[in-house]
mmCIF file of C-alpha atoms and ligand atoms in Angstrom:
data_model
loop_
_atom_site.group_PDB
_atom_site.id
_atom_site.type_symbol
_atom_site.label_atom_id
_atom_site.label_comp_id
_atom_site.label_asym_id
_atom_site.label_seq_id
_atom_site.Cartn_x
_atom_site.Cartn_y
_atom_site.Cartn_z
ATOM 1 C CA UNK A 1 0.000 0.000 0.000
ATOM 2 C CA UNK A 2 1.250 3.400 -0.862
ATOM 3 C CA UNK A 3 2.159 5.951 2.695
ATOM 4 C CA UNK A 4 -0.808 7.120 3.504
ATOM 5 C CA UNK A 5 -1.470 11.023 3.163
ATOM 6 C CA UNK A 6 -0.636 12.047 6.152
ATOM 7 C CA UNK A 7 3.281 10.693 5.907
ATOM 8 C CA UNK A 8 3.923 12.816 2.652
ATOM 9 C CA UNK A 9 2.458 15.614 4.485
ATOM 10 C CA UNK A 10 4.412 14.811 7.332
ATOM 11 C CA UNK A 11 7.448 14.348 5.349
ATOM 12 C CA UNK A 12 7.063 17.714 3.759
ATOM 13 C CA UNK A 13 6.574 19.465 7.101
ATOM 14 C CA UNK A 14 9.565 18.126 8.266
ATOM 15 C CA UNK A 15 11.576 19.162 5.311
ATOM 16 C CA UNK A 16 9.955 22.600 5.473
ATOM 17 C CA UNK A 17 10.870 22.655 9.433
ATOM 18 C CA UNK A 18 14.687 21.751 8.986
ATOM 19 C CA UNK A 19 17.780 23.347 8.380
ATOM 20 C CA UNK A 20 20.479 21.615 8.313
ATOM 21 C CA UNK A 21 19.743 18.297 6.484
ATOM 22 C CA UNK A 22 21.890 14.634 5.948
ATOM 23 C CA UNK A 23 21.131 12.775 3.261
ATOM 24 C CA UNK A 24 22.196 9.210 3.117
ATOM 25 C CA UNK A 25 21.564 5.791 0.931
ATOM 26 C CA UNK A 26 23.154 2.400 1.266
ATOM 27 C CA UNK A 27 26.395 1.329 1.221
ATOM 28 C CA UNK A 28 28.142 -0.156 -1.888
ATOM 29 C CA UNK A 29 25.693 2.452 -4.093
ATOM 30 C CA UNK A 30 24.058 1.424 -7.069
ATOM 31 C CA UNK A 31 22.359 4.133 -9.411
ATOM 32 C CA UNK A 32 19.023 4.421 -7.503
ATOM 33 C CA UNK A 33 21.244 5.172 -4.535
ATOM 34 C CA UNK A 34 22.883 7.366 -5.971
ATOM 35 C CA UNK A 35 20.525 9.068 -8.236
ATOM 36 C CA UNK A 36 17.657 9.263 -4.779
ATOM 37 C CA UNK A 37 19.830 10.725 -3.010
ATOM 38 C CA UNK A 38 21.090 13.706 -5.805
ATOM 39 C CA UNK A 39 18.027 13.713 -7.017
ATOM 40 C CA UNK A 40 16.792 14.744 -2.745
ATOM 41 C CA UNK A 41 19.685 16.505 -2.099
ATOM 42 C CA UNK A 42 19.521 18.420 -5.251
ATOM 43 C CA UNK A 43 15.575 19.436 -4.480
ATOM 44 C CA UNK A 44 16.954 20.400 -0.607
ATOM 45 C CA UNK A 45 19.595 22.869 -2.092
ATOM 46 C CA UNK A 46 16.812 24.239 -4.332
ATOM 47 C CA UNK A 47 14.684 24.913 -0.593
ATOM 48 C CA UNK A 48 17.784 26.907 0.626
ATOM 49 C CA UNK A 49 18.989 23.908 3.580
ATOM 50 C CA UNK A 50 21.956 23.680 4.340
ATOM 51 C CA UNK A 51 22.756 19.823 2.738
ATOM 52 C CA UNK A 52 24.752 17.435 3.632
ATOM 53 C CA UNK A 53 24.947 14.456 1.327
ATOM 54 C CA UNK A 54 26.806 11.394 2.445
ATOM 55 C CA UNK A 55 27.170 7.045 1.486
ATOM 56 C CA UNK A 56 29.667 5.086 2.671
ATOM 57 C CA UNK A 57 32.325 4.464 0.032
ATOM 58 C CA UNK A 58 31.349 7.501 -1.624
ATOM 59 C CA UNK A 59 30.195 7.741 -5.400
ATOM 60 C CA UNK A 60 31.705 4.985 -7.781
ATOM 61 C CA UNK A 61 33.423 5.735 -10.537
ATOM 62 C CA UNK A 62 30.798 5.097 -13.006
ATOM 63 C CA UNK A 63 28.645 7.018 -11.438
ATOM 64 C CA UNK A 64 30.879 10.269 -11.354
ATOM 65 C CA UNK A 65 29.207 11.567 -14.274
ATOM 66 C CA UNK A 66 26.390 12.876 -12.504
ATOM 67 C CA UNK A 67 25.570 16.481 -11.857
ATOM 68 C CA UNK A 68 27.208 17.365 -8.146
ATOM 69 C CA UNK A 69 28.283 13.853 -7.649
ATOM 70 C CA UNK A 70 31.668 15.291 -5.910
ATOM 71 C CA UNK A 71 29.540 17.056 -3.060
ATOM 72 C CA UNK A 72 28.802 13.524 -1.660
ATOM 73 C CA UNK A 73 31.125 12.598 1.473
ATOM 74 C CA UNK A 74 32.305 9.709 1.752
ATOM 75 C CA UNK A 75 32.365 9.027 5.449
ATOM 76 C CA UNK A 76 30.868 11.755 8.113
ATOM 77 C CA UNK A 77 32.923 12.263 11.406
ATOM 78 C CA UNK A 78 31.485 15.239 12.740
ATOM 79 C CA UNK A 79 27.528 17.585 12.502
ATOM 80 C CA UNK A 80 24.538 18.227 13.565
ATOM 81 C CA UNK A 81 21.604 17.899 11.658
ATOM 82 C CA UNK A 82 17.444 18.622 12.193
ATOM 83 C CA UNK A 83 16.911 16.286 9.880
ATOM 84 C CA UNK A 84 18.213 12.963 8.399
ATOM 85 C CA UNK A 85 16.609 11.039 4.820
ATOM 86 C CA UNK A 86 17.867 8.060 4.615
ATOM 87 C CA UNK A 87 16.534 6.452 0.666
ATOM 88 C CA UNK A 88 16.687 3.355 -1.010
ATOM 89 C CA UNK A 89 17.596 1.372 2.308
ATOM 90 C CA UNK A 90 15.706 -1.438 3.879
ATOM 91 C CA UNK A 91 17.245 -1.382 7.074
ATOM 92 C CA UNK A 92 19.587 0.829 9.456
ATOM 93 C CA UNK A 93 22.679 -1.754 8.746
ATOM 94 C CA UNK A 94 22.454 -1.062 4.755
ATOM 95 C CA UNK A 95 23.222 2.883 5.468
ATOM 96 C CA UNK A 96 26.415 1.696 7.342
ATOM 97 C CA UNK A 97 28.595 4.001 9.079
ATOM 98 C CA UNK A 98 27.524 7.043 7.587
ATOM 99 C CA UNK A 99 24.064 6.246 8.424
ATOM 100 C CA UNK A 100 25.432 5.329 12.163
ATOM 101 C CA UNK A 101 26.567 9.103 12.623
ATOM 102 C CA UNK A 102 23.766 10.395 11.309
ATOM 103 C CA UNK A 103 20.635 8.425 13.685
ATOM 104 C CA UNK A 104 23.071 9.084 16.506
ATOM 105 C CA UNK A 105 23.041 13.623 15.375
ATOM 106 C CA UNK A 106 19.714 13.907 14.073
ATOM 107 C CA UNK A 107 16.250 15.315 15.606
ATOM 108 C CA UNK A 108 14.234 13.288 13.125
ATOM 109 C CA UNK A 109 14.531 10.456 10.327
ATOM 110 C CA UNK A 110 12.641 10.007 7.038
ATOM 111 C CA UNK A 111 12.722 6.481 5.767
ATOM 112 C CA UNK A 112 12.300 6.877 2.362
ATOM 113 C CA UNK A 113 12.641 3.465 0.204
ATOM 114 C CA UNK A 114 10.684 1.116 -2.267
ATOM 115 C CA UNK A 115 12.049 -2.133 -0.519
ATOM 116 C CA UNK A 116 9.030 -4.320 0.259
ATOM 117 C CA UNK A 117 11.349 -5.948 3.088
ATOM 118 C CA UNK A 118 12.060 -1.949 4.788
ATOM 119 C CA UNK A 119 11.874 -2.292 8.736
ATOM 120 C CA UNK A 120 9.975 0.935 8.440
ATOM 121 C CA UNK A 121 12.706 2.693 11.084
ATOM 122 C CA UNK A 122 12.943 5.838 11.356
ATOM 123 C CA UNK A 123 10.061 8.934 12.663
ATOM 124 C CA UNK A 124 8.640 9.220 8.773
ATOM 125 C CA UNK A 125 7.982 6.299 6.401
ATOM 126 C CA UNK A 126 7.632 6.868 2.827
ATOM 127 C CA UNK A 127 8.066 3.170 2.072
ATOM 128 C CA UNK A 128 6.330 2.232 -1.760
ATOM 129 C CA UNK A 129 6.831 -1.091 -2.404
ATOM 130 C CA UNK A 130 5.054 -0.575 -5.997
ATOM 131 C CA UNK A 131 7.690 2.030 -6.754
ATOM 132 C CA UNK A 132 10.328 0.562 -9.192
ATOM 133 C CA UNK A 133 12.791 3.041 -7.646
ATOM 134 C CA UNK A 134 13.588 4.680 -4.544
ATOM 135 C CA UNK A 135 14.183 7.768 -7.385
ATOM 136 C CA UNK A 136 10.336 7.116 -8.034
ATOM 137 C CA UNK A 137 9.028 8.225 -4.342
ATOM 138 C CA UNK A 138 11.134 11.066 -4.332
ATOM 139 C CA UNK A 139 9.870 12.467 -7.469
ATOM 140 C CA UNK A 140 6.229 11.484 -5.641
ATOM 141 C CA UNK A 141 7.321 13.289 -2.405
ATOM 142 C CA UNK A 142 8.553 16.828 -5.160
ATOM 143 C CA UNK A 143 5.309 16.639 -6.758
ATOM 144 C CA UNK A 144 3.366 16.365 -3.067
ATOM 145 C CA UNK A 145 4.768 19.204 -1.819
ATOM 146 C CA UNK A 146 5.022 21.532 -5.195
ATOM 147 C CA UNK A 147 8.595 22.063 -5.031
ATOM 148 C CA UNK A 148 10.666 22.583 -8.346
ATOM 149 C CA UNK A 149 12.165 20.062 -10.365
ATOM 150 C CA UNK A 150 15.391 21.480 -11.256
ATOM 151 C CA UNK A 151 17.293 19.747 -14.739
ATOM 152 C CA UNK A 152 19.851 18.165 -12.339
ATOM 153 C CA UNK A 153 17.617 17.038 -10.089
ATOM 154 C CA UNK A 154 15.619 15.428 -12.870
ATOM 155 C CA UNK A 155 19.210 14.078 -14.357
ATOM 156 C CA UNK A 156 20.141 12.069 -11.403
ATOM 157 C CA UNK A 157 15.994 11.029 -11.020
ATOM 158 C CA UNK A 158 15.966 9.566 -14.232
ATOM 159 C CA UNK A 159 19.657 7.579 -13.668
ATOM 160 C CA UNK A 160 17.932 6.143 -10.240
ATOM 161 C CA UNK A 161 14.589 4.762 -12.422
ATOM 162 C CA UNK A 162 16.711 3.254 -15.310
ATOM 163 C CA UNK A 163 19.574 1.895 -13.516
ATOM 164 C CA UNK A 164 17.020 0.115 -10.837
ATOM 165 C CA UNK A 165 14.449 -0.741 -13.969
ATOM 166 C CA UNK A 166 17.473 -1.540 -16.284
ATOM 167 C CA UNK A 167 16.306 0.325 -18.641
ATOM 168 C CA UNK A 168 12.217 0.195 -17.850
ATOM 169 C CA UNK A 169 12.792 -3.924 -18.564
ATOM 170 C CA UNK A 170 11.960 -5.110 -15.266
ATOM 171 C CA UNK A 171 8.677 -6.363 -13.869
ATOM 172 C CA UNK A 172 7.913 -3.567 -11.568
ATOM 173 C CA UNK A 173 8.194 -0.751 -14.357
ATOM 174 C CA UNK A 174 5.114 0.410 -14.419
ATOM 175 C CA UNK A 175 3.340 2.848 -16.408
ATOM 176 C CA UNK A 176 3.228 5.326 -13.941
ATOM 177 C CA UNK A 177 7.351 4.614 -14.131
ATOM 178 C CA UNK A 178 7.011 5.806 -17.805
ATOM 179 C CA UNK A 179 4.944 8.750 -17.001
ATOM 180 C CA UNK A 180 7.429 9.951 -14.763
ATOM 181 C CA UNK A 181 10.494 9.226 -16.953
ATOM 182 C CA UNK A 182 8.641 11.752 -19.666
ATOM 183 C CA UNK A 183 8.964 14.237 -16.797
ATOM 184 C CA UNK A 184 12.105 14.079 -15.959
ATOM 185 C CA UNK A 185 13.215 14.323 -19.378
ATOM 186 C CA UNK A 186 10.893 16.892 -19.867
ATOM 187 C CA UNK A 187 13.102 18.876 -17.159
ATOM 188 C CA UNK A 188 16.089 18.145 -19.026
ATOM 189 C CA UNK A 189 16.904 14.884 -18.024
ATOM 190 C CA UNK A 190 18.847 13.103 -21.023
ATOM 191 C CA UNK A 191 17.372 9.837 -21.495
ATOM 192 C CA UNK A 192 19.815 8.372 -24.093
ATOM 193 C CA UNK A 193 23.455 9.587 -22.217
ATOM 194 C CA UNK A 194 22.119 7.989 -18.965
ATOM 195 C CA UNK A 195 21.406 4.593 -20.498
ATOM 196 C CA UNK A 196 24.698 5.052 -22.559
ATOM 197 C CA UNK A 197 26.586 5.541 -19.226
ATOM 198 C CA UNK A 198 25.249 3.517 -16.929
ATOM 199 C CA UNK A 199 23.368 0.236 -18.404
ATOM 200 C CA UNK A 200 25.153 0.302 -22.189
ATOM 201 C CA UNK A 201 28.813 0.208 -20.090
ATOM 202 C CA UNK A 202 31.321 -2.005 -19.013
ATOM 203 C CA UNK A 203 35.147 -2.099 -18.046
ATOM 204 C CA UNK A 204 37.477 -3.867 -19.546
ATOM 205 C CA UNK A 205 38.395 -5.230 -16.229
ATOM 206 C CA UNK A 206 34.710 -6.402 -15.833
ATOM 207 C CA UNK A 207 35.084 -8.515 -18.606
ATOM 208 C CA UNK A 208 38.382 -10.105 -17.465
ATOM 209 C CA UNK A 209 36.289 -10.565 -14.129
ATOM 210 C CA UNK A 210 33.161 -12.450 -16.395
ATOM 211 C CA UNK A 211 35.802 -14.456 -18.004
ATOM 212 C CA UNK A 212 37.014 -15.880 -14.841
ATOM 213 C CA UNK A 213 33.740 -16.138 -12.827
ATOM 214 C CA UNK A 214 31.761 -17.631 -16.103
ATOM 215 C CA UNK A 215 34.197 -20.985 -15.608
ATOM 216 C CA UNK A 216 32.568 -21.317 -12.224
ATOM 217 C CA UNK A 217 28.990 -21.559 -13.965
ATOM 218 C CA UNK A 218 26.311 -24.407 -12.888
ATOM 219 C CA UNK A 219 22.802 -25.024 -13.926
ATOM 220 C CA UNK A 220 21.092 -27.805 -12.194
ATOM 221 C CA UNK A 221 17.343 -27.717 -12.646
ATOM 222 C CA UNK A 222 17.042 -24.206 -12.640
ATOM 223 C CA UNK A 223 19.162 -22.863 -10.301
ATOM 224 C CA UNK A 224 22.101 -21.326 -12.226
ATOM 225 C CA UNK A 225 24.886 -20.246 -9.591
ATOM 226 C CA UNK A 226 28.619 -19.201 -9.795
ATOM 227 C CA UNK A 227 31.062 -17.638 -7.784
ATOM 228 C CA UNK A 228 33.675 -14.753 -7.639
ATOM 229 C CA UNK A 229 36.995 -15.325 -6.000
ATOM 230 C CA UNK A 230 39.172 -13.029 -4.469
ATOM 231 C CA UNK A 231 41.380 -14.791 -6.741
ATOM 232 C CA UNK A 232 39.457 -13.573 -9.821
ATOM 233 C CA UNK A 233 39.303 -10.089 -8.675
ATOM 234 C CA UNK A 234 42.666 -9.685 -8.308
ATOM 235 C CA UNK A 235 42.967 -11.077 -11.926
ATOM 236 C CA UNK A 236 40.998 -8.679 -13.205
ATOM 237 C CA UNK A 237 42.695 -5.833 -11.348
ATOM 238 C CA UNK A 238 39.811 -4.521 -9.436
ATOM 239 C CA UNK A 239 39.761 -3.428 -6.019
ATOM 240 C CA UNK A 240 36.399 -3.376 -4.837
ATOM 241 C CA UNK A 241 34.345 -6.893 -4.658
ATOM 242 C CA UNK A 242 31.382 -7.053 -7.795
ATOM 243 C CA UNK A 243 29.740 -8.856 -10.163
ATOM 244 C CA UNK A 244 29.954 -6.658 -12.842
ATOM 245 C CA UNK A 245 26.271 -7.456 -13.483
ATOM 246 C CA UNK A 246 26.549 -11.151 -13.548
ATOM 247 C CA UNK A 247 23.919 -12.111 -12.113
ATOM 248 C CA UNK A 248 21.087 -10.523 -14.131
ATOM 249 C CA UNK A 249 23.250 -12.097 -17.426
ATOM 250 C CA UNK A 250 22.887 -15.656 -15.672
ATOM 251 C CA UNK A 251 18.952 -15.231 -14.560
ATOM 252 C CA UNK A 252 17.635 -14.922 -18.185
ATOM 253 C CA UNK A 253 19.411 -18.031 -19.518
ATOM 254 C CA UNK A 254 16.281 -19.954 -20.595
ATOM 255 C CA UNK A 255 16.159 -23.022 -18.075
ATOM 256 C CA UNK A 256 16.516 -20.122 -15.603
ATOM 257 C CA UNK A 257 14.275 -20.110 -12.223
ATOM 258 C CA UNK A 258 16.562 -18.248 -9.349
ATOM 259 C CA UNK A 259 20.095 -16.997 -9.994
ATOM 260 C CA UNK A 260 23.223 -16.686 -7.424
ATOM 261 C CA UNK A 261 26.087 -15.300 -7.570
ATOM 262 C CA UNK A 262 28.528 -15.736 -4.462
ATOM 263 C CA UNK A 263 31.631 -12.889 -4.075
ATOM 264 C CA UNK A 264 33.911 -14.043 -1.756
ATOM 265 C CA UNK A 265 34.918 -10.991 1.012
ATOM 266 C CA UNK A 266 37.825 -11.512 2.937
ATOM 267 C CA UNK A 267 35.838 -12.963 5.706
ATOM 268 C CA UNK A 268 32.054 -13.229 4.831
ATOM 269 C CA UNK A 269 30.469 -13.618 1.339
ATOM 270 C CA UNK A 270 28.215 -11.401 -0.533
ATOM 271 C CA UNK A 271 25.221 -12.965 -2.281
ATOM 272 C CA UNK A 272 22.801 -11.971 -5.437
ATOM 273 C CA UNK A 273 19.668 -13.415 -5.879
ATOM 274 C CA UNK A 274 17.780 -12.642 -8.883
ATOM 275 C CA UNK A 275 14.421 -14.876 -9.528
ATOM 276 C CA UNK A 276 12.037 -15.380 -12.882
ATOM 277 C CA UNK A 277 8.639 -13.995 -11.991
ATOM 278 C CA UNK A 278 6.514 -17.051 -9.950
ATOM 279 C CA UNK A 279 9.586 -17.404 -7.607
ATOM 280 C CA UNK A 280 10.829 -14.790 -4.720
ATOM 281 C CA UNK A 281 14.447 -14.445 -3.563
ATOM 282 C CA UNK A 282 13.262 -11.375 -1.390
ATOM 283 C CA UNK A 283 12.113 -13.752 1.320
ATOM 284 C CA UNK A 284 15.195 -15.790 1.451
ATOM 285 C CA UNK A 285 17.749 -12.746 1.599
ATOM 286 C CA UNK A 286 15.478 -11.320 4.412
ATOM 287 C CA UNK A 287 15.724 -14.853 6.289
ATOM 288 C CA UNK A 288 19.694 -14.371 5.703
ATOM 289 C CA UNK A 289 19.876 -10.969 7.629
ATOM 290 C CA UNK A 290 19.781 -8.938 3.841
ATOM 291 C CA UNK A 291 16.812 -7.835 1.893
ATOM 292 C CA UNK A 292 15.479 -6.375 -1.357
ATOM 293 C CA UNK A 293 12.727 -7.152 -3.626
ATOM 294 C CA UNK A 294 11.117 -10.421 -4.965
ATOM 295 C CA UNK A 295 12.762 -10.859 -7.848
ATOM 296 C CA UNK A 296 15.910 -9.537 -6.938
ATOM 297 C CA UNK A 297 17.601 -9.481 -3.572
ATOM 298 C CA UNK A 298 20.892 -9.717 -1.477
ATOM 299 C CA UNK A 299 22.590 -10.349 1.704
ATOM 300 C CA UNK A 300 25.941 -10.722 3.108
ATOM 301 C CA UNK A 301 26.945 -13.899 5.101
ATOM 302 C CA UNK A 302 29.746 -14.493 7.485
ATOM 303 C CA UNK A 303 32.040 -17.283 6.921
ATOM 304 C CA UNK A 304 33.833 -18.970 3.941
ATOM 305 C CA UNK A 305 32.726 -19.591 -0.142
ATOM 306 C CA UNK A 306 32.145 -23.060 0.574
ATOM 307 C CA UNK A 307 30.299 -22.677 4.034
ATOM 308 C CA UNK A 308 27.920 -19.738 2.319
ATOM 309 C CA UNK A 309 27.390 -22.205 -1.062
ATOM 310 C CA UNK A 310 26.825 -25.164 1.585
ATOM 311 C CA UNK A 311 24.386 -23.088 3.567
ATOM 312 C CA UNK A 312 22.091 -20.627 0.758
ATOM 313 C CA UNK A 313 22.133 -23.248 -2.515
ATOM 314 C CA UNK A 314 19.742 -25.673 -0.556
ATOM 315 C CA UNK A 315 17.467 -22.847 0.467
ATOM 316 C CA UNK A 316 17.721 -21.057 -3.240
ATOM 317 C CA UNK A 317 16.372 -24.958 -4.347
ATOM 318 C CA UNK A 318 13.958 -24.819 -1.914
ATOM 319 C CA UNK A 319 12.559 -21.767 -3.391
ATOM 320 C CA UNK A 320 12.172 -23.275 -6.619
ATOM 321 C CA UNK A 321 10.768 -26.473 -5.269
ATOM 322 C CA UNK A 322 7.941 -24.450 -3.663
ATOM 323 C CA UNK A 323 7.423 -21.412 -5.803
ATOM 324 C CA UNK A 324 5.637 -21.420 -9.392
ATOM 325 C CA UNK A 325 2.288 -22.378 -7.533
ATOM 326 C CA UNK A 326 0.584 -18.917 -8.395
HETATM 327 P P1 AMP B 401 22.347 -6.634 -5.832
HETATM 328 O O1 AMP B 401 22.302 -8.088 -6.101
HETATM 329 O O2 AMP B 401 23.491 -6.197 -4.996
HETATM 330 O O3 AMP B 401 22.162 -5.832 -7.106
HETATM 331 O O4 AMP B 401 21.069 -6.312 -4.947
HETATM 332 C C1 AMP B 401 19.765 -6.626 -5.368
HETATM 333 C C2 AMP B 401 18.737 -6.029 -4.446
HETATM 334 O O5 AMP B 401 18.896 -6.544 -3.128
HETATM 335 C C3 AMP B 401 18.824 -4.523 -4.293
HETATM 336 O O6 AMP B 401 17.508 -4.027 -4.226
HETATM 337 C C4 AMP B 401 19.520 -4.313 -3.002
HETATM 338 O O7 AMP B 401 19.121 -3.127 -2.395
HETATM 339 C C5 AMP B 401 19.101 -5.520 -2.190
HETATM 340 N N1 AMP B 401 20.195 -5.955 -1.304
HETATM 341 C C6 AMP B 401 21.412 -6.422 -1.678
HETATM 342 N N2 AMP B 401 22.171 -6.717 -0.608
HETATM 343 C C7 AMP B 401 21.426 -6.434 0.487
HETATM 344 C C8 AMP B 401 21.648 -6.500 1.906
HETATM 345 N N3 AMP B 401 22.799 -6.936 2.431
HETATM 346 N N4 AMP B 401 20.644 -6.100 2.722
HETATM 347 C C9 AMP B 401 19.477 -5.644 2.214
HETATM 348 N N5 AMP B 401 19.206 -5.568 0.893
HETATM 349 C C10 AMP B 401 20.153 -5.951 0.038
HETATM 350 MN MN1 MN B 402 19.853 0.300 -4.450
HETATM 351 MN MN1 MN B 403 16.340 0.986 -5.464
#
């Protein structure tokens, strides 16, 4: 169910109250991380607070290209704030230490996501499930309260929508999705550079990466899994642990039901979950201690490759065994 009323209103009263505002996402950003919380920040400056933008890790490189990108901190040591928005995360771990600082220095929290599996913390929900981005409720939340939509705002908006959509493919794009993509662009957002620099992309180091990580490829009655190494990152001369998008490559092979890919951390293992539509890998993250959405989820487990394939593939069959009965 969408917020009711009275949290928008309260939402906007507490944005119109504030001063000094943080604005946070979740750790390792994606593009709806990133773009929610430009696209926030962006509509803040516009209101004349003084804004404070902040993820753990900062921006990645990809993602540089956005307008005001650079203002984002990467970590947060010292403040005050009236206010804190915290978008696109399910739960107070995902906006890590960043997010840490900021419940600990602010009057008041807005919880603004579109993860069905949010905890709902914070003083303010805005929590839309049915919103195929966290950029989505935000635009919602601008259009509530009548405040403008400047072209930069609408730039990083529109990145948020198509990176989390992958390019309006996904299930949850809905048509209200499209109406508000013809906004954005109608405030100057540029459709074609965003999907050129964010979905129509790679590295050639990501490729070294699939070329390593593909070897490790199984498909056993639907469940396709494979694994990333330390080993193969270092190959592929990248410091920071992904998949390069691996794991939405592996879910549409045909025989496809549920997709994982395992990246090895030093001392725990990271975990994608993408399903086909029938089965939901939201559930199972969520009973790991991660979250996300039913056809595509995450978590992060402690312990060794082999303990975290020994532990999750079972369960990932067990969602295929029991799912498909809609
Ligand atoms: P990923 O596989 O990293 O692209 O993540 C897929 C979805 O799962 C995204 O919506 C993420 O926000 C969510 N997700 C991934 N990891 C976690 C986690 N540790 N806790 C909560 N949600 C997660
Ligand atoms: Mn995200
Ligand atoms: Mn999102």
């Amino acid at each position: 169910m969408p917020p009711a009323e009275t949290n928008w209103q309260a939402a906007a009263d507490a944005i119109a109250a504030a001063q000094a505002v943080l604005v946070v996402s979740h750790s390792s950003p994606d593009g709806d991380a990133i773009g929610s919380l430009l696209g926030m920040a962006g509509a803040l400056c516009g209101l004349g607070k003084k804004v404070i933008p902040a993820v753990d890790e900062g921006v990645p490189d990809e993602l540089a290209f956005l307008p005001n990108s650079q203002a984002i901190l990467p970590r947060l040591a010292h403040g005050e704030f009236d206010l804190m928005i915290a978008l696109d995360a399910s739960d107070i771990e995902r906006i890590g230490q960043v997010g840490k600082y900021g419940l600990a220095h602010s009057r008041r929290v807005i919880n603004l996501d579109h993860h069905p599996t949010n905890t709902r913390f914070g003083d303010i929900q805005l929590v839309v499930p049915e919103a195929a981005a966290a950029a989505e409720v935000v635009f919602d939340l601008l259009q509530y309260a009548g405040w403008q939509l400047s072209r930069d705002v609408a730039f990083a908006l529109l990145a948020g929508l198509v990176t989390d959509t992958q390019g309006f493919r996904i299930p949850a794009t809905s048509s209200r999705s499209l109406e508000i993509a013809q906004a954005l662009m109608k405030a100057g957002a540029p459709l074609s550079e965003i999907m050129a620099r964010t979905l129509n992309r790679r590295s050639f180091a990501e490729v070294t990466l699939w070329q390593k990580a593909l070897q490790s490829v199984q498909l056993r009655d639907g469940l396709i899994c494979a694994a990333i190494t330390q080993n193969d990152l270092k190959l592929a001369n990248l410091r920071k642990m992904t998949d390069g998008g691996l794991v939405n490559y592996l879910v549409d092979v045909d025989a496809a039901k549920v997709a994982v890919v395992f990246k090895e951390l030093p001392t725990a293992v990271e975990i994608s979950f993408r399903a086909r539509p029938g089965y939901d890998v939201g559930r199972l993250a969520l009973a790991l201690g991660g979250g996300g959405h039913v056809l595509a989820a995450g978590c992060t487990v402690a312990g060794s490759l082999q303990q975290a394939q020994k532990q999750v593939l079972p369960l990932a069959r067990k969602i295929i065994d029991e799912g498909d009965s809609a």
